[in-house]
Amino acid sequence: MKQKSLKLNAALNVLRTIMSLIFPIITFPYASRILLPEGIGKVNFVNSIVSYFSMLAMLGIGTYGTREAAKLRNDKEGLNQFCSEVFTINLLSTIVAYVFFFIISFCIPFLRNYRTLLLLASITILFTTIGIGWFYGGIEEYAYITIRTVLFQIISIALLFIFVKTEKDVVYYLLIGIVSSVGSNLLNLIHARKFIKLSITKPNISKHFKPICLLFGITVISSIYNMLDTTMLGFLSNDDQVGFYTAATKINKMVLMLVTSVSAVIFPRLSYYANNNETKEFNNLVSKSFSFLLCISIPATIGLNLLSNQIMLLFSGENFIPAIPVMKLMNPIIIIISISSFIGSQIFIPLKKEKTTIRAVSLGAAINFILNLILIRKYNAYGAAIATLTAESAVLIHQFIFARQYFSIKKEIKNILQYCFATALMALAVKGLLLLIQSTTLGLIISIITGVIVYAGTLLLLRNTFIISILKNSKIYSFYKKYHKNTLNEKKAFRKLYREANKIINNSQKIGNNNSLIVSLTSYPERIKSAAIVIASIFNQSVKPDKIVLTLSSLQFPKHKLPKLIKKEIKKGLEIIWTDDDLRSHKKYFYVMQQYPQSIIITVDDDNLYDKTLIETILNAHKAFPDTVICTYAHEIKENENSIAPYSTWTEEVPVNIPSTMFTAIGVGGVLYPPEIMNPLLFNKQDIIELCPFADDLWLKTMQLLAQTPVKVVKVGDFSQNVIPCSQNNSLYVSNLYEGRNDEQLKNIMNKYNDFIGNEASILNIIFNDKDLVYPAEKRMKKYGFVILHYLSFEMTDICIKRILNLFLQYDIEIVCVDNNSNNDSLQRLKQKYDTYSNITFIKNEENLGFARGNNAGYTYLKNNFNCDYILVINNDLLFLDSDTLDKIDMIYNKSHFGVLGPDIYNPKAGTHQNPAYYYNVARLYGRTIEDVVKRNKELKTQNDNFLYFTIKDKLLKMRHKYFFWLRKFIPNKNPPQEDKKLESFDNELENVVLHGACYIFSKDFIKKRELAFNPETFLYFEEDILHLECKHQNIKMLYSPLIKVEHLEDVSTNIAFRRKYKREKMITKNLLHSTNVFIKLYNEYNKD
């Protein structure tokens, strides 16, 4: 039998449930107003009595039949035999149930007044047996079930409005429900002939008895605390209280039906997975089901509580106002029953752990009975509600304790927090609307719609993983990906690049005279235009290749149809290799290396704009290391307990100054392969397809290991910043990295080539044989700590960390990234990216502490936890330039014994050198005079007190000189704008000068003397002057050295935080004023004598 779509089944069952909810929404308000609480109470009391006998007739066949039919759905003969045997057992149990029913009905005096209604309602017992609903659940025939249910609900609604006119029409109301049940089950029996041949046969009692009894036990005990409340309320109270209780529970149970509707669909599939030992699929489905339950039940519970008054008045009328407190009290059962039902029906029963569920429901039944006996007499319906809520809670706690070994809630913590947050926002919106809208009906409708929008919208904004996974394969998500992810700006940027590429090709000289140096790439239809742009960037290189080769598959381009730009490039010398197969990314080297075995091959990707100096840089490296693979981006292989660690833990930053077999070249940045350095096994096409179809980098690395060829990394820009817009489809990357596909492919290769490269220990020896050369002991004798102050800008901090790792991985370094309470996801992204680096620590401040206290957090962490020789405190927008920077620092210290060292800081945007720090006059080189600071303080105070006036005046002055020269006579210009002076760097070392705050290098002398790096009283600005003042007072040498070179991209974080210039300038003024006050106070303290 063909396996049905689980999503379609779930959608159909949700639709059926919604229709089942709409049915009472239409019928119950009408019936409750006609029949009043007494009439409704009678019908529900009768139904609760009959339900016990229906339960006896069904035994545990409903659940058992569904579970076993799901297992046998592909075995028609076995399914026929099973269904006939179970159907026969069901008929026998139905006869027994009727015997007990008649005895009870005629022997208990209390039931005499209900006898007619009881006899009519009992018809459903037989027809439920005939209907074999369990069979349709087992074969997942939800389309039929949905159509059938909707059809008979429509018929029932019509009959209700036709026959129920007065409060005496209780019998008609009961009969309408019976007609719906009888019709549905008769149709089931007729329709079943399409799938099975039912017959009354001698059942295999020993085979079915035990599981049926176990599941019957669960059903009986569950029904006791599901129906006992209504039954006991009828015996111990009156029909009015039953009516109130029914109204309260009906609305809660309607919502509960919707929440648990997916469970009925998932149960057969879980049984199928459990029977076939498909553990991974079982666990995934359980996790998704639990997420769904929480996603719906949490907002449903809160929403229902907020709207209980309106719902009760609308659906039951004013006569049922006493039911409102009962309904509110019972709202939490939506969450409680959802979770306990999930554990019981979706974990324990498919795994045949029914006894655990029996214990749980037995506990609940006992608690329910005892509390009902005590509370109903005193509190009526409210007491029954307390008993039910307590019993359900006890069941949940018991279930949860025993389910821990099969299911972990820890994985769902993030989702739960998001659901709670979204629900809180929804509750605020709904509460606000209820205060504004007086109309009950209008308020209810608008509140529900608004609540749903707010809740769903919040989860989408939070990128809730469950919601995204549901939408991922939908047309909505496809639309989102197409029109949101690839924004109009990206498309414009792509078109601009394409036009520029056309210009480059039009102005390029033809290549292809010889084959010494070849650049090779491959592509596929979705990226062929991006490939054309990449090829143009290769034509535009400072050193031109002799040939560019693009390998394409005829399977993907059946008519060899190519963009116009590619055709232009062919005329300029681009060579196309057409293949009859598709080796995916392996095409970029496989054919060209065989066709040109004596050539130097550089492979590139089809989605990255390459720096103009790419070929020149890697070719120069090749001349220095001729038998080495040269690349611009690599991963360092990691070892874990004498085995190769998972690919996801391999670090992306590697030392750049020495070749090693520890590195795996990654093709995205460009890779140079010298001729004839690969093992001939490289061209085994069958093995590529079978062992490593998706990871050309790993296949090439294996061939390099066989030849013991090292890899050297050179740096040419940052490839991640040059990705071509609208070219990204990361599915291969995500599958390889995060779903473990790279590890599987690597294992395949190692198993296959064990005879050539030996066991894993042999491979590790080959990979790590030069580890001591890559990480020499003499470079790790000193400890260097880095403090990076991060705020908002992920990209800048990421580049800063990568630069440190690239240049200084050989040294013993410790990086502390201090986040100043960023209000975006930049810290989380950084943590995720650098999760595998044991020498990187992230500290999140609970508030924005500014420059001084923020950096102090990182400084004290390094001082207290590591014996650092040097601590480098840097902005996240500062980049080191030389790989020998740390050696130079140590050399300078040995010569001068500085306390604080400042490098030559170059600002490429302004074209200025910022160290030593001076802005107003050269006198500041050795520290501001107190007179200068006092004067500046007064100016700042005046400006801060009259900030708006100074802002407008400054704006007008600028406008005057730029646009309105005629304003000159109205506004005198005391400080006309001048061109920025391009300051030259100092060529000599300078002692005890003011150093720029973008980079401070503190020696062990400074670290021993000072607990904090900076004065904690300031927030931003003037820290350089205050530090200079303090060091002068403490006899700590401050030194500027032009030997250390860095670049500073100034105020990146501040610009992000303050997009509006007005706010930014106001923040600067306020903090400068405060910092100058601190300086004056400190100066007076040091000079009070």
Short mmCIF file of C-alpha atoms in Angstrom, two decimals, residues 61-238:
data_model
loop_
_atom_site.label_atom_id
_atom_site.label_comp_id
_atom_site.label_asym_id
_atom_site.label_seq_id
_atom_site.Cartn_x
_atom_site.Cartn_y
_atom_site.Cartn_z
CA ILE A 61 -9.31 -2.37 20.00
CA GLY A 62 -9.34 1.25 18.81
CA THR A 63 -5.67 1.86 19.64
CA TYR A 64 -4.53 -1.75 19.13
CA GLY A 65 -6.25 -2.04 15.75
CA THR A 66 -4.75 1.22 14.48
CA ARG A 67 -1.26 0.27 15.61
CA GLU A 68 -1.26 -3.23 14.16
CA ALA A 69 -3.08 -2.28 10.93
CA ALA A 70 -0.37 0.33 10.32
CA LYS A 71 2.27 -2.39 10.58
CA LEU A 72 0.40 -4.72 8.18
CA ARG A 73 -0.72 -2.17 5.61
CA ASN A 74 1.68 -3.54 2.99
CA ASP A 75 0.57 -7.14 3.62
CA LYS A 76 -2.96 -7.48 2.18
CA GLU A 77 -3.49 -11.09 3.22
CA GLY A 78 -2.19 -10.49 6.73
CA LEU A 79 -4.30 -7.32 6.99
CA ASN A 80 -7.47 -9.22 5.97
CA GLN A 81 -6.81 -11.93 8.56
CA PHE A 82 -6.02 -9.46 11.31
CA CYS A 83 -9.06 -7.25 10.64
CA SER A 84 -11.45 -10.21 10.55
CA GLU A 85 -10.11 -11.60 13.83
CA VAL A 86 -10.24 -8.24 15.62
CA PHE A 87 -13.70 -7.49 14.19
CA THR A 88 -14.98 -10.83 15.54
CA ILE A 89 -13.51 -10.12 18.99
CA ASN A 90 -15.13 -6.68 18.87
CA LEU A 91 -18.56 -8.18 18.11
CA LEU A 92 -18.23 -10.59 21.05
CA SER A 93 -17.22 -7.79 23.41
CA THR A 94 -20.15 -5.70 22.15
CA ILE A 95 -22.60 -8.47 23.11
CA VAL A 96 -21.06 -8.58 26.59
CA ALA A 97 -21.31 -4.79 26.86
CA TYR A 98 -25.01 -4.85 25.99
CA VAL A 99 -25.69 -7.50 28.64
CA PHE A 100 -24.15 -5.29 31.33
CA PHE A 101 -25.86 -2.21 29.91
CA PHE A 102 -29.35 -3.69 30.21
CA ILE A 103 -28.66 -4.96 33.73
CA ILE A 104 -27.50 -1.52 34.89
CA SER A 105 -30.26 0.38 33.09
CA PHE A 106 -33.05 -1.67 34.58
CA CYS A 107 -31.63 -2.36 38.05
CA ILE A 108 -30.55 1.12 39.23
CA PRO A 109 -33.62 3.13 40.31
CA PHE A 110 -31.87 6.48 39.76
CA LEU A 111 -31.64 5.72 36.03
CA ARG A 112 -35.35 5.01 35.62
CA ASN A 113 -36.08 8.60 34.56
CA TYR A 114 -33.36 8.36 31.89
CA ARG A 115 -34.25 4.89 30.54
CA THR A 116 -35.72 6.01 27.20
CA LEU A 117 -32.76 8.26 26.48
CA LEU A 118 -30.33 5.51 27.54
CA LEU A 119 -31.89 2.91 25.21
CA LEU A 120 -31.78 5.30 22.27
CA ALA A 121 -28.18 6.33 22.96
CA SER A 122 -27.09 2.68 23.27
CA ILE A 123 -27.60 2.20 19.50
CA THR A 124 -24.19 3.87 19.02
CA ILE A 125 -22.47 1.01 20.87
CA LEU A 126 -23.25 -1.49 18.08
CA PHE A 127 -22.59 0.87 15.19
CA THR A 128 -19.24 1.98 16.59
CA THR A 129 -18.18 -1.66 16.43
CA ILE A 130 -19.47 -2.07 12.88
CA GLY A 131 -17.74 1.16 11.81
CA ILE A 132 -14.14 -0.24 12.29
CA GLY A 133 -12.76 3.30 12.60
CA TRP A 134 -9.45 1.89 13.84
CA PHE A 135 -8.84 0.35 10.41
CA TYR A 136 -9.03 3.70 8.59
CA GLY A 137 -6.60 5.22 11.06
CA GLY A 138 -4.16 2.35 10.50
CA ILE A 139 -4.11 2.70 6.71
CA GLU A 140 -4.05 6.53 7.02
CA GLU A 141 -7.15 7.02 4.87
CA TYR A 142 -7.71 10.54 6.10
CA ALA A 143 -9.18 11.97 2.90
CA TYR A 144 -12.18 9.64 3.18
CA ILE A 145 -12.52 10.20 6.94
CA THR A 146 -12.57 13.97 6.45
CA ILE A 147 -15.16 13.93 3.65
CA ARG A 148 -17.39 11.51 5.57
CA THR A 149 -17.23 13.53 8.79
CA VAL A 150 -18.03 16.83 7.10
CA LEU A 151 -20.96 15.28 5.20
CA PHE A 152 -22.72 13.91 8.28
CA GLN A 153 -22.04 17.07 10.29
CA ILE A 154 -23.85 19.11 7.66
CA ILE A 155 -26.78 16.67 7.80
CA SER A 156 -26.83 16.91 11.63
CA ILE A 157 -26.88 20.71 11.58
CA ALA A 158 -29.84 20.69 9.20
CA LEU A 159 -31.75 18.18 11.36
CA LEU A 160 -31.04 20.21 14.53
CA PHE A 161 -32.59 23.38 13.17
CA ILE A 162 -35.54 21.43 11.75
CA PHE A 163 -36.52 19.34 14.78
CA VAL A 164 -35.23 21.06 17.95
CA LYS A 165 -37.63 23.95 18.62
CA THR A 166 -38.52 23.84 22.34
CA GLU A 167 -36.94 22.74 25.61
CA LYS A 168 -39.00 19.52 25.39
CA ASP A 169 -37.13 18.37 22.26
CA VAL A 170 -34.37 16.66 24.27
CA VAL A 171 -35.06 13.31 22.55
CA TYR A 172 -34.69 14.87 19.10
CA TYR A 173 -31.38 16.45 20.15
CA LEU A 174 -30.09 13.07 21.28
CA LEU A 175 -31.35 11.29 18.14
CA ILE A 176 -29.59 13.76 15.84
CA GLY A 177 -26.23 12.79 17.37
CA ILE A 178 -27.17 9.12 16.98
CA VAL A 179 -28.10 9.56 13.31
CA SER A 180 -24.70 11.12 12.61
CA SER A 181 -22.86 8.26 14.35
CA VAL A 182 -24.94 5.49 12.74
CA GLY A 183 -24.63 6.98 9.25
CA SER A 184 -20.85 7.44 9.50
CA ASN A 185 -20.25 3.91 10.73
CA LEU A 186 -22.53 2.27 8.14
CA LEU A 187 -20.67 4.13 5.40
CA ASN A 188 -17.37 2.94 6.92
CA LEU A 189 -18.46 -0.69 6.67
CA ILE A 190 -19.48 -0.32 3.01
CA HIS A 191 -16.34 1.61 2.05
CA ALA A 192 -14.04 -0.92 3.78
CA ARG A 193 -14.77 -3.50 1.07
CA LYS A 194 -12.45 -1.50 -1.18
CA PHE A 195 -9.49 -2.53 1.00
CA ILE A 196 -10.35 -5.70 2.94
CA LYS A 197 -12.78 -8.61 3.11
CA LEU A 198 -14.29 -8.71 6.57
CA SER A 199 -15.66 -11.97 7.87
CA ILE A 200 -16.62 -13.47 11.20
CA THR A 201 -13.90 -15.98 11.93
CA LYS A 202 -12.41 -17.86 14.82
CA PRO A 203 -10.02 -15.35 16.37
CA ASN A 204 -6.53 -16.13 17.68
CA ILE A 205 -7.39 -15.12 21.24
CA SER A 206 -3.92 -15.82 22.65
CA LYS A 207 -2.30 -13.49 20.10
CA HIS A 208 -4.63 -10.53 20.60
CA PHE A 209 -5.83 -10.90 24.17
CA LYS A 210 -2.87 -9.48 26.10
CA PRO A 211 -2.26 -6.29 24.06
CA ILE A 212 -6.02 -5.62 23.82
CA CYS A 213 -6.39 -5.99 27.57
CA LEU A 214 -3.43 -3.74 28.26
CA LEU A 215 -4.78 -1.02 26.01
CA PHE A 216 -8.28 -1.61 27.37
CA GLY A 217 -6.90 -1.01 30.84
CA ILE A 218 -5.51 2.30 29.68
CA THR A 219 -8.83 3.20 28.02
CA VAL A 220 -10.91 2.22 31.06
CA ILE A 221 -8.84 4.08 33.54
CA SER A 222 -8.49 7.13 31.27
CA SER A 223 -12.22 7.18 30.72
CA ILE A 224 -12.82 7.04 34.45
CA TYR A 225 -11.15 10.35 35.04
CA ASN A 226 -12.39 11.71 31.69
CA MET A 227 -16.04 10.87 32.33
CA LEU A 228 -16.24 10.23 36.05
CA ASP A 229 -16.49 13.94 36.78
CA THR A 230 -19.69 14.30 34.73
CA THR A 231 -21.16 11.04 36.06
CA MET A 232 -20.40 11.79 39.72
CA LEU A 233 -21.63 15.34 39.28
CA GLY A 234 -24.94 13.93 38.04
CA PHE A 235 -25.24 11.58 41.03
CA LEU A 236 -23.96 13.98 43.73
CA SER A 237 -25.38 17.27 42.44
CA ASN A 238 -28.06 18.21 39.89
#
